[in-house]
Coordinates of N, CA and C and ligand atoms in Angstrom, one line a residue:
M6 N -81.7 -21.8 -59.2 CA -80.3 -21.3 -59.0 C -80.0 -20.4 -59.9
A7 N -79.1 -19.4 -59.4 CA -78.6 -18.3 -59.8 C -77.7 -18.7 -61.1
K8 N -77.9 -17.7 -62.2 CA -77.2 -18.1 -63.5 C -75.9 -17.0 -63.7
I9 N -74.9 -17.8 -64.4 CA -73.9 -16.8 -64.9 C -74.2 -17.0 -66.5
I10 N -74.6 -15.9 -66.9 CA -74.9 -15.9 -68.4 C -73.7 -15.4 -69.2
V11 N -73.3 -16.6 -70.0 CA -72.1 -16.2 -70.9 C -72.5 -15.9 -72.1
L12 N -71.9 -14.7 -72.7 CA -72.4 -14.3 -74.2 C -71.1 -14.7 -75.0
I13 N -71.4 -15.6 -76.0 CA -70.3 -15.9 -76.8 C -70.5 -15.3 -78.2
G14 N -69.5 -14.7 -78.8 CA -69.8 -14.3 -80.0 C -68.2 -13.6 -80.5
A15 N -68.1 -13.2 -81.9 CA -66.8 -12.9 -82.5 C -66.6 -11.3 -82.0
P16 N -65.3 -10.9 -81.8 CA -65.2 -9.4 -81.7 C -66.5 -8.7 -82.5
G17 N -67.1 -7.5 -82.1 CA -67.9 -6.8 -82.9 C -69.5 -7.4 -83.0
A18 N -69.6 -8.7 -82.3 CA -70.9 -9.1 -82.3 C -72.0 -8.5 -81.8
G19 N -71.7 -7.8 -80.9 CA -72.6 -6.8 -79.9 C -72.8 -7.5 -78.5
K20 N -71.9 -8.3 -78.1 CA -72.0 -8.8 -76.9 C -72.2 -7.7 -75.9
G21 N -71.3 -6.7 -75.9 CA -71.2 -5.5 -74.8 C -72.3 -4.7 -75.1
T22 N -72.8 -4.3 -75.9 CA -74.2 -3.6 -76.1 C -75.3 -4.5 -75.5
Q23 N -75.6 -5.8 -75.6 CA -76.7 -6.6 -75.1 C -76.3 -6.7 -73.7
A24 N -75.0 -6.8 -73.2 CA -74.7 -6.9 -71.7 C -75.2 -5.8 -71.1
R25 N -74.9 -4.6 -71.8 CA -74.9 -3.4 -71.1 C -76.5 -3.3 -70.9
L26 N -77.2 -3.7 -71.9 CA -78.9 -3.5 -71.7 C -79.3 -4.5 -70.7
L27 N -78.8 -5.7 -70.7 CA -79.2 -6.6 -69.4 C -78.8 -5.9 -68.2
N28 N -78.0 -5.2 -68.1 CA -77.5 -4.3 -66.7 C -78.4 -3.3 -66.5
E29 N -78.7 -2.5 -67.8 CA -79.6 -1.2 -67.4 C -81.0 -1.6 -67.2
R30 N -81.5 -2.7 -67.8 CA -83.0 -2.9 -67.8 C -83.3 -4.0 -66.5
R31 N -82.5 -5.0 -66.6 CA -82.8 -6.1 -65.8 C -81.9 -5.8 -64.4
G32 N -80.8 -5.0 -64.1 CA -80.0 -5.0 -63.2 C -79.1 -6.4 -62.9
I33 N -78.9 -7.0 -64.2 CA -77.9 -8.0 -63.8 C -76.4 -7.3 -64.2
P34 N -75.6 -7.6 -63.1 CA -74.4 -6.9 -63.5 C -73.5 -7.5 -64.7
Q35 N -72.9 -6.5 -65.6 CA -71.9 -6.9 -66.7 C -70.9 -7.0 -66.3
I36 N -70.0 -8.3 -66.7 CA -68.5 -8.2 -66.2 C -67.9 -8.5 -67.6
S37 N -67.4 -7.5 -68.2 CA -66.6 -7.3 -69.3 C -65.2 -7.5 -69.1
T38 N -64.8 -8.5 -69.5 CA -63.0 -8.7 -69.4 C -62.5 -7.4 -70.5
G39 N -63.0 -7.5 -71.5 CA -62.3 -6.3 -72.0 C -62.2 -5.2 -71.7
D40 N -63.2 -4.6 -71.0 CA -63.6 -3.4 -70.6 C -62.3 -3.2 -69.3
M41 N -62.2 -4.7 -68.5 CA -61.7 -4.4 -67.5 C -60.0 -4.1 -67.6
F42 N -59.8 -5.0 -68.8 CA -58.5 -4.8 -69.3 C -58.1 -3.3 -69.8
R43 N -59.0 -2.8 -70.5 CA -58.9 -1.3 -71.0 C -58.7 -0.4 -69.8
D44 N -59.5 -0.7 -68.8 CA -59.5 0.2 -67.6 C -57.9 0.3 -66.6
M45 N -57.2 -0.8 -67.1 CA -55.9 -0.8 -66.5 C -55.0 0.1 -67.2
K46 N -55.5 0.6 -68.6 CA -54.5 1.5 -69.1 C -53.8 2.4 -68.3
N47 N -54.7 3.1 -67.5 CA -54.0 4.2 -66.5 C -53.0 3.7 -65.3
S48 N -53.1 2.4 -65.0 CA -52.1 1.9 -64.0 C -50.8 1.7 -64.5
D49 N -49.6 2.3 -63.6 CA -48.4 2.1 -64.2 C -47.7 0.9 -63.4
T50 N -48.1 -0.4 -63.9 CA -47.5 -1.5 -63.3 C -47.0 -2.4 -64.4
E51 N -46.1 -3.4 -64.3 CA -45.6 -4.3 -65.4 C -46.9 -4.8 -66.1
I52 N -47.4 -5.3 -65.2 CA -48.6 -6.2 -65.7 C -49.7 -5.5 -66.5
A53 N -49.9 -4.2 -66.0 CA -50.8 -3.2 -67.0 C -50.3 -3.0 -68.1
R54 N -48.9 -2.7 -68.2 CA -48.1 -2.6 -69.5 C -48.3 -3.7 -70.6
E55 N -48.0 -5.0 -69.7 CA -47.8 -6.1 -70.8 C -49.3 -6.4 -71.4
V56 N -50.3 -5.8 -70.5 CA -51.9 -6.4 -71.0 C -52.3 -5.4 -72.2
Q57 N -51.6 -4.1 -72.0 CA -52.1 -3.1 -73.0 C -51.2 -3.5 -74.5
A58 N -50.0 -4.1 -74.4 CA -49.2 -4.4 -75.4 C -50.1 -5.7 -75.8
I59 N -50.3 -6.5 -75.3 CA -51.2 -7.7 -76.0 C -52.3 -7.2 -76.3
M60 N -53.1 -6.5 -75.7 CA -54.5 -6.0 -76.6 C -54.3 -5.2 -77.5
A61 N -53.3 -4.7 -77.8 CA -52.9 -3.8 -79.0 C -52.7 -4.6 -80.2
S62 N -52.2 -5.8 -80.0 CA -51.7 -6.8 -80.9 C -53.0 -7.5 -81.3
G63 N -54.0 -7.4 -80.6 CA -55.2 -8.3 -81.1 C -55.1 -9.7 -80.3
K64 N -54.4 -10.1 -79.5 CA -54.2 -11.5 -79.1 C -55.0 -11.5 -77.6
L65 N -54.7 -12.8 -77.2 CA -55.4 -13.1 -75.6 C -54.6 -12.7 -74.8
V66 N -54.9 -12.1 -73.7 CA -54.1 -12.1 -72.6 C -54.1 -13.3 -71.7
P67 N -52.9 -13.6 -71.1 CA -53.0 -15.1 -70.7 C -54.1 -15.4 -69.6
D68 N -54.3 -16.9 -69.8 CA -55.5 -17.4 -69.0 C -55.7 -17.1 -67.7
E69 N -54.2 -17.2 -66.8 CA -54.3 -17.1 -65.6 C -54.7 -15.7 -65.0
V70 N -54.0 -14.8 -65.8 CA -54.3 -13.3 -65.6 C -55.6 -13.0 -65.4
T71 N -56.2 -13.3 -66.7 CA -57.7 -13.3 -66.9 C -58.7 -13.8 -65.9
Y72 N -58.4 -15.2 -65.4 CA -59.0 -15.8 -64.5 C -59.0 -15.0 -63.2
A73 N -57.8 -14.8 -62.9 CA -57.7 -14.0 -61.4 C -58.4 -12.8 -61.6
M74 N -58.5 -12.1 -62.3 CA -59.3 -11.0 -62.6 C -60.9 -11.2 -62.4
V75 N -61.3 -12.2 -63.2 CA -62.8 -12.4 -63.3 C -63.3 -13.0 -61.8
R76 N -62.3 -13.7 -61.4 CA -62.6 -14.4 -59.8 C -62.8 -13.3 -58.8
D77 N -61.9 -12.5 -58.9 CA -61.9 -11.1 -58.0 C -63.2 -10.7 -58.1
R78 N -63.2 -10.1 -59.5 CA -64.6 -9.3 -59.8 C -65.8 -10.1 -59.3
T79 N -65.9 -11.0 -59.6 CA -67.2 -11.9 -59.3 C -67.3 -12.3 -57.7
S80 N -66.1 -11.8 -56.9 CA -66.3 -12.4 -55.5 C -67.0 -11.1 -54.8
R81 N -67.7 -10.2 -55.4 CA -67.9 -8.8 -54.5 C -69.7 -9.2 -54.4
L82 N -70.2 -8.5 -53.5 CA -71.6 -8.5 -53.2 C -72.5 -8.5 -54.5
D83 N -72.3 -7.6 -55.6 CA -73.5 -7.2 -56.6 C -73.5 -8.6 -57.4
T84 N -72.4 -9.5 -57.5 CA -72.5 -10.7 -58.0 C -73.1 -12.1 -57.4
A85 N -73.6 -11.6 -56.3 CA -74.1 -12.9 -55.4 C -75.1 -13.8 -56.1
G86 N -76.1 -13.0 -57.0 CA -77.0 -13.5 -57.8 C -76.9 -13.7 -59.4
C87 N -77.4 -13.7 -60.2 CA -76.9 -13.9 -61.6 C -76.1 -12.8 -61.9
Y88 N -75.2 -12.9 -62.9 CA -74.3 -12.0 -63.8 C -74.1 -12.4 -65.2
V89 N -73.6 -11.5 -65.8 CA -73.5 -11.8 -67.5 C -71.9 -11.5 -67.6
L90 N -71.4 -12.7 -68.2 CA -70.1 -12.5 -68.7 C -70.0 -12.1 -70.3
D91 N -69.2 -11.3 -70.4 CA -69.2 -10.6 -71.8 C -67.9 -10.5 -72.3
G92 N -67.5 -11.7 -73.2 CA -66.2 -11.7 -73.4 C -65.0 -12.8 -72.6
Y93 N -65.9 -13.6 -71.8 CA -65.1 -14.4 -71.3 C -66.1 -15.4 -70.9
P94 N -65.5 -17.2 -71.1 CA -64.5 -17.4 -71.5 C -64.2 -17.6 -72.9
R95 N -63.1 -17.4 -73.4 CA -62.6 -17.4 -74.6 C -61.5 -18.4 -74.8
T96 N -61.2 -19.2 -74.3 CA -60.2 -20.3 -74.5 C -61.0 -21.8 -73.9
A97 N -60.3 -22.8 -74.1 CA -61.0 -24.0 -73.5 C -60.6 -24.1 -72.0
V98 N -59.3 -23.4 -71.8 CA -58.6 -23.5 -70.3 C -59.8 -22.5 -69.4
Q99 N -59.9 -21.5 -70.1 CA -60.9 -20.4 -69.3 C -62.3 -21.1 -69.1
A100 N -62.8 -21.8 -69.9 CA -64.0 -22.5 -70.0 C -63.8 -23.5 -68.6
G101 N -63.0 -24.4 -68.6 CA -62.7 -25.0 -67.4 C -62.5 -24.4 -66.1
Q102 N -62.0 -23.2 -66.1 CA -61.8 -22.4 -64.9 C -63.2 -22.0 -64.6
L103 N -64.0 -21.5 -65.4 CA -65.2 -21.0 -65.1 C -66.4 -22.1 -64.8
E104 N -66.2 -23.4 -65.1 CA -66.7 -24.4 -64.5 C -66.4 -24.6 -63.0
E105 N -65.2 -24.5 -62.5 CA -64.9 -24.6 -61.2 C -65.5 -23.5 -60.3
L106 N -65.4 -22.3 -61.0 CA -65.9 -21.0 -60.2 C -67.3 -21.1 -60.3
A107 N -68.1 -21.6 -61.0 CA -69.4 -21.7 -61.1 C -69.9 -22.7 -60.0
K108 N -69.3 -23.7 -59.8 CA -69.4 -24.7 -58.9 C -69.2 -24.3 -57.3
E109 N -68.1 -23.3 -57.2 CA -67.8 -22.9 -56.0 C -68.8 -21.9 -55.7
Q110 N -69.5 -21.2 -56.7 CA -70.5 -20.1 -56.3 C -71.9 -20.6 -56.3
G111 N -72.0 -22.0 -56.9 CA -73.5 -22.5 -56.7 C -74.1 -21.9 -57.8
K112 N -73.7 -21.6 -58.9 CA -74.4 -21.1 -60.0 C -74.3 -21.9 -61.2
E113 N -75.3 -21.9 -62.2 CA -75.3 -22.7 -63.3 C -75.0 -21.9 -64.5
I114 N -74.1 -22.4 -65.5 CA -74.1 -21.6 -66.6 C -75.0 -21.9 -68.0
Q115 N -75.1 -20.5 -68.5 CA -76.1 -20.7 -69.4 C -75.3 -19.9 -70.7
A116 N -74.9 -20.6 -71.8 CA -74.3 -19.8 -72.8 C -75.0 -19.5 -74.0
I117 N -74.9 -18.2 -74.3 CA -75.7 -17.5 -75.6 C -75.0 -17.2 -76.7
E118 N -74.9 -17.7 -77.8 CA -73.9 -17.3 -78.8 C -75.0 -16.0 -79.7
V119 N -74.2 -15.2 -79.8 CA -74.7 -14.1 -80.7 C -74.0 -14.1 -82.2
D120 N -74.6 -14.2 -83.0 CA -74.2 -14.9 -84.1 C -74.3 -13.8 -85.4
V121 N -73.3 -13.5 -85.9 CA -72.9 -12.3 -86.7 C -72.1 -12.9 -87.8
P122 N -72.5 -12.8 -89.1 CA -71.7 -13.0 -90.3 C -70.4 -12.1 -90.1
K123 N -69.3 -12.9 -91.0 CA -67.8 -12.2 -90.8 C -67.6 -11.0 -91.7
E124 N -68.4 -10.8 -92.8 CA -68.2 -9.6 -93.5 C -68.8 -8.5 -92.9
E125 N -69.8 -8.7 -92.1 CA -70.4 -7.7 -91.1 C -69.6 -7.4 -90.1
L126 N -69.0 -8.2 -89.4 CA -68.0 -7.9 -88.3 C -67.0 -7.1 -88.7
M127 N -66.4 -7.1 -89.8 CA -65.2 -6.4 -90.3 C -65.8 -4.8 -90.4
K128 N -66.7 -4.7 -90.6 CA -67.4 -3.3 -90.9 C -67.7 -2.7 -89.5
R129 N -68.3 -3.5 -88.7 CA -68.7 -3.1 -87.6 C -67.6 -2.4 -86.7
L130 N -66.2 -3.4 -86.8 CA -65.1 -3.2 -85.7 C -64.3 -2.0 -86.4
T131 N -64.1 -2.0 -88.0 CA -63.2 -1.3 -88.5 C -63.5 0.3 -88.2
G132 N -65.1 0.1 -88.2 CA -65.7 1.6 -88.4 C -66.5 2.1 -87.0
R133 N -66.2 1.3 -85.9 CA -66.3 1.9 -84.6 C -65.7 3.0 -84.0
R134 N -66.2 3.8 -83.4 CA -65.7 4.8 -82.7 C -66.4 5.1 -81.4
S135 N -65.9 5.5 -80.2 CA -66.6 5.7 -79.1 C -66.2 7.0 -78.5
C136 N -67.1 7.5 -77.7 CA -66.9 8.9 -77.1 C -66.0 8.5 -75.7
Q137 N -65.0 9.2 -75.3 CA -64.2 9.1 -74.3 C -64.7 9.4 -73.0
E138 N -65.9 10.3 -73.3 CA -66.3 10.8 -72.1 C -67.7 10.0 -71.5
C139 N -68.6 9.7 -72.5 CA -69.8 8.9 -71.9 C -69.8 7.4 -72.6
G140 N -69.1 7.1 -73.3 CA -68.8 5.7 -73.9 C -69.8 5.4 -75.0
E141 N -70.5 6.4 -75.3 CA -71.5 6.2 -76.9 C -70.7 5.7 -77.7
I142 N -71.4 4.8 -78.5 CA -70.8 4.0 -79.5 C -71.2 4.5 -80.9
Y143 N -70.3 4.7 -82.0 CA -70.8 5.2 -83.3 C -70.1 4.2 -84.1
N144 N -70.5 4.4 -85.5 CA -69.9 3.6 -86.5 C -70.0 4.5 -87.7
I145 N -69.0 4.8 -88.2 CA -68.6 5.7 -89.5 C -69.6 5.1 -90.5
Y146 N -69.8 3.9 -90.7 CA -70.6 3.5 -91.7 C -72.1 3.5 -91.7
S147 N -72.5 3.0 -90.3 CA -73.8 2.6 -90.2 C -74.6 3.7 -89.1
K148 N -73.7 4.2 -88.3 CA -74.1 5.3 -87.2 C -73.3 6.2 -87.0
P149 N -73.1 7.2 -88.1 CA -72.0 8.0 -87.7 C -72.7 9.4 -86.8
P150 N -71.8 9.7 -86.1 CA -71.8 10.9 -85.4 C -72.6 12.0 -86.3
K151 N -73.1 13.2 -85.6 CA -73.6 14.4 -86.5 C -72.6 15.0 -87.0
V152 N -71.5 15.4 -86.5 CA -70.3 16.0 -86.7 C -69.0 14.9 -86.8
E153 N -68.4 14.7 -88.1 CA -67.3 13.7 -88.1 C -66.3 13.8 -86.7
G154 N -66.1 12.7 -86.3 CA -65.2 12.7 -84.9 C -65.5 13.2 -83.5
I155 N -66.6 13.6 -83.7 CA -67.2 14.4 -82.4 C -68.2 13.7 -81.8
C156 N -68.5 13.6 -80.7 CA -69.7 12.9 -80.1 C -70.8 13.9 -79.8
D157 N -71.9 13.3 -80.1 CA -73.2 14.5 -80.4 C -73.7 14.8 -79.0
F158 N -73.3 14.1 -78.0 CA -73.6 14.7 -76.4 C -72.4 15.3 -76.0
H159 N -71.1 15.1 -76.2 CA -70.0 15.8 -75.7 C -69.3 16.5 -76.8
P160 N -69.6 17.6 -77.3 CA -68.7 18.5 -78.3 C -67.2 18.6 -78.2
D161 N -66.9 18.3 -76.6 CA -65.6 18.6 -76.4 C -64.9 17.1 -76.6
A162 N -65.5 16.1 -76.5 CA -64.9 14.8 -76.6 C -64.6 14.4 -77.9
H163 N -63.3 13.9 -77.9 CA -62.9 13.4 -79.1 C -63.4 11.8 -79.4
L164 N -63.7 11.6 -80.4 CA -64.2 10.2 -80.7 C -63.0 9.1 -80.6
E165 N -62.8 8.0 -79.9 CA -61.7 7.3 -80.2 C -61.8 6.1 -81.1
H166 N -60.7 5.7 -81.8 CA -60.6 4.6 -82.6 C -59.7 3.8 -81.9
R167 N -60.1 2.8 -81.2 CA -59.5 1.7 -80.5 C -58.3 1.1 -81.5
A168 N -57.2 1.0 -80.6 CA -55.7 0.7 -81.4 C -56.3 -0.8 -82.0
D169 N -57.1 -1.8 -81.2 CA -57.4 -2.9 -81.7 C -58.5 -3.1 -82.7
D170 N -58.9 -1.9 -83.3 CA -60.1 -2.0 -84.1 C -59.6 -1.4 -85.8
Y171 N -58.1 -1.3 -85.8 CA -57.6 -1.0 -87.1 C -57.6 -2.6 -87.8
E172 N -57.5 -2.2 -89.1 CA -58.1 -3.6 -90.0 C -57.0 -4.6 -89.6
E173 N -55.7 -4.4 -89.5 CA -54.9 -5.7 -89.4 C -55.1 -6.4 -88.1
K174 N -55.2 -5.5 -87.1 CA -55.8 -6.1 -85.7 C -57.1 -6.8 -85.5
V175 N -57.9 -6.3 -86.6 CA -59.3 -6.9 -86.6 C -59.2 -8.2 -87.0
K176 N -58.1 -8.5 -87.9 CA -58.0 -9.6 -88.7 C -57.5 -10.5 -87.6
V177 N -56.7 -10.3 -86.9 CA -55.9 -11.3 -85.7 C -57.0 -11.7 -84.9
R178 N -57.8 -10.6 -84.3 CA -58.7 -10.8 -83.3 C -60.1 -11.8 -83.8
L179 N -60.3 -11.9 -85.4 CA -61.2 -12.7 -85.7 C -60.6 -14.0 -85.9
E180 N -59.3 -14.2 -86.4 CA -58.7 -15.2 -86.3 C -58.8 -16.0 -84.9
T181 N -58.2 -15.2 -84.0 CA -58.2 -15.8 -82.7 C -59.4 -16.3 -82.3
Y182 N -60.6 -15.7 -82.5 CA -62.1 -16.0 -82.1 C -62.3 -17.6 -83.1
D183 N -61.8 -17.4 -83.9 CA -62.1 -18.6 -84.9 C -61.6 -20.0 -84.3
E184 N -60.3 -19.7 -84.0 CA -59.2 -20.9 -83.5 C -59.7 -21.2 -81.9
L185 N -59.5 -20.3 -81.3 CA -59.6 -20.6 -79.8 C -61.0 -20.3 -79.2
T186 N -61.8 -19.6 -79.6 CA -63.3 -19.4 -78.9 C -64.3 -20.1 -79.4
K187 N -64.3 -20.2 -80.7 CA -65.5 -20.8 -81.5 C -65.8 -22.3 -81.1
P188 N -64.4 -23.1 -80.8 CA -64.8 -24.4 -80.2 C -65.6 -24.4 -78.9
L189 N -65.6 -23.2 -78.2 CA -66.6 -23.5 -77.1 C -67.8 -23.6 -77.2
L190 N -68.3 -23.1 -78.7 CA -69.8 -23.1 -79.0 C -70.3 -24.8 -78.7
E191 N -69.2 -25.5 -79.4 CA -69.6 -27.1 -79.4 C -69.6 -27.6 -78.0
Y192 N -68.6 -27.0 -77.1 CA -68.4 -27.6 -75.8 C -69.9 -27.2 -75.0
Y193 N -70.4 -26.1 -75.3 CA -71.7 -25.8 -74.4 C -73.0 -26.5 -75.0
E194 N -72.6 -26.7 -76.4 CA -73.8 -27.3 -77.1 C -73.8 -28.7 -76.7
K195 N -72.8 -29.4 -76.6 CA -72.7 -30.9 -76.0 C -73.4 -31.1 -74.7
T196 N -73.1 -29.9 -73.7 CA -73.5 -30.0 -72.5 C -74.9 -29.5 -72.4
R197 N -75.6 -29.4 -73.5 CA -76.9 -28.6 -73.5 C -77.1 -27.3 -72.8
R198 N -76.3 -26.4 -72.9 CA -76.3 -25.2 -72.3 C -76.2 -24.0 -73.3
L199 N -76.4 -24.4 -74.6 CA -76.1 -23.2 -75.4 C -77.3 -23.0 -76.1
K200 N -77.7 -21.8 -76.2 CA -78.6 -21.1 -77.1 C -78.2 -20.0 -77.9
K201 N -78.9 -19.6 -79.0 CA -78.5 -18.8 -80.1 C -79.4 -17.5 -80.5
V202 N -78.7 -16.6 -80.4 CA -79.6 -15.3 -81.2 C -78.9 -14.9 -82.3
D203 N -79.7 -14.6 -83.2 CA -79.2 -13.7 -84.4 C -78.8 -12.3 -84.0
G204 N -77.4 -12.1 -84.4 CA -77.1 -10.9 -83.9 C -77.1 -9.7 -85.1
T205 N -77.7 -10.2 -86.0 CA -77.8 -9.0 -87.1 C -79.2 -8.2 -87.0
G206 N -79.0 -7.0 -87.5 CA -80.4 -6.3 -87.4 C -80.4 -5.1 -86.0
E207 N -81.5 -4.8 -85.8 CA -81.9 -3.7 -84.7 C -81.3 -4.1 -83.4
F208 N -80.8 -3.6 -82.5 CA -80.1 -3.8 -81.2 C -81.4 -4.3 -80.3
E209 N -82.7 -3.5 -80.5 CA -83.6 -3.9 -79.4 C -84.4 -5.1 -79.9
M210 N -84.6 -5.6 -81.2 CA -84.9 -6.9 -81.6 C -84.0 -7.9 -81.0
I211 N -82.6 -7.9 -81.0 CA -81.8 -8.9 -80.6 C -81.9 -9.0 -79.2
Y212 N -82.1 -7.7 -78.4 CA -82.2 -7.7 -77.1 C -83.6 -8.4 -76.6
A213 N -84.8 -8.3 -77.5 CA -86.0 -9.0 -77.0 C -85.9 -10.5 -77.0
E214 N -85.1 -11.0 -78.1 CA -85.0 -12.4 -78.4 C -83.9 -12.6 -77.3
L215 N -83.1 -12.3 -76.9 CA -82.0 -12.4 -75.9 C -82.8 -12.5 -74.6
E216 N -83.7 -11.5 -74.3 CA -84.2 -11.7 -73.0 C -85.2 -12.8 -72.7
K217 N -86.0 -13.2 -73.9 CA -86.7 -14.5 -73.9 C -85.9 -15.6 -73.3
L218 N -84.8 -15.6 -73.7 CA -83.6 -16.8 -73.4 C -83.4 -16.9 -71.9
I219 N -83.4 -15.8 -71.2 CA -82.7 -16.0 -70.1 C -83.8 -16.2 -68.8
Ligands
AMP323 P1 -62.9 -7.3 -76.2 O1 -63.3 -5.6 -76.1 O2 -63.9 -8.1 -75.7 O3 -62.9 -7.5 -77.5 O4 -61.5 -7.5 -75.6 C1 -60.4 -6.7 -76.0 C2 -59.1 -7.3 -75.9 O5 -59.2 -7.8 -74.2 C3 -58.9 -8.4 -76.5 O6 -58.6 -8.7 -77.8 C4 -58.0 -9.5 -75.6 O7 -56.5 -9.0 -75.7 C5 -58.3 -9.0 -74.3 N1 -59.2 -9.7 -73.7 C6 -60.6 -9.6 -73.3 N2 -61.4 -10.8 -72.9 C7 -60.5 -11.7 -72.9 C8 -60.3 -13.0 -72.3 N3 -61.2 -13.7 -71.9 N4 -59.0 -13.8 -72.2 C9 -58.0 -13.2 -72.9 N5 -57.9 -11.8 -73.2 C10 -58.9 -11.1 -73.2

């Protein structure tokens, strides 16, 4: 049976990086709700403006809005087989909606926790910068660009510090994770669909561990 691979981890745990690798190396489509919401930045609709305001605050977009987007995205041809969800579900309601969707699509859910200690997450998030041209991700503490504020590959591209990666917002995001998303680990554990990878260390090692689990 085709799988829906659900990567669960706090913001900054590296879900996006790992999902991107699964996409590049195994051809498994990566569905990132955070990326999809960020892409709405340029559309001038009321809902897009609301989403941007919610994201900037570090809080979660309403479940119904998020589900409608996931449902729509996973109805395309490329997701007829397995796909990876990176950043969804994030609440108990969303987990319930995903059960329904999986049933309709005839797929099984495999949750994988990407575990990283909180102190490390803070550094990863507040230090994160990304190239607006190619999406390359840097970290001012652990992986700085050669020239401060400038992408190594795109000298004209300014490195972006995401509005929700400022310290105050990061705190809200981590609290939201603890309160609403962390309980999902127990839910998937109880239904015997949870596996776990250690999210600290080299991304290649984490990927190797992850690949073994899927
Ligand atoms: P991320 O890049 O995954 O950290 O997501 C960035 C922001 O997008 C989050 O802080 C939320 O505001 C919003 N978001 C992403 N995924 C979800 C989701 N599953 N449910 C609600 N809001 C989400």
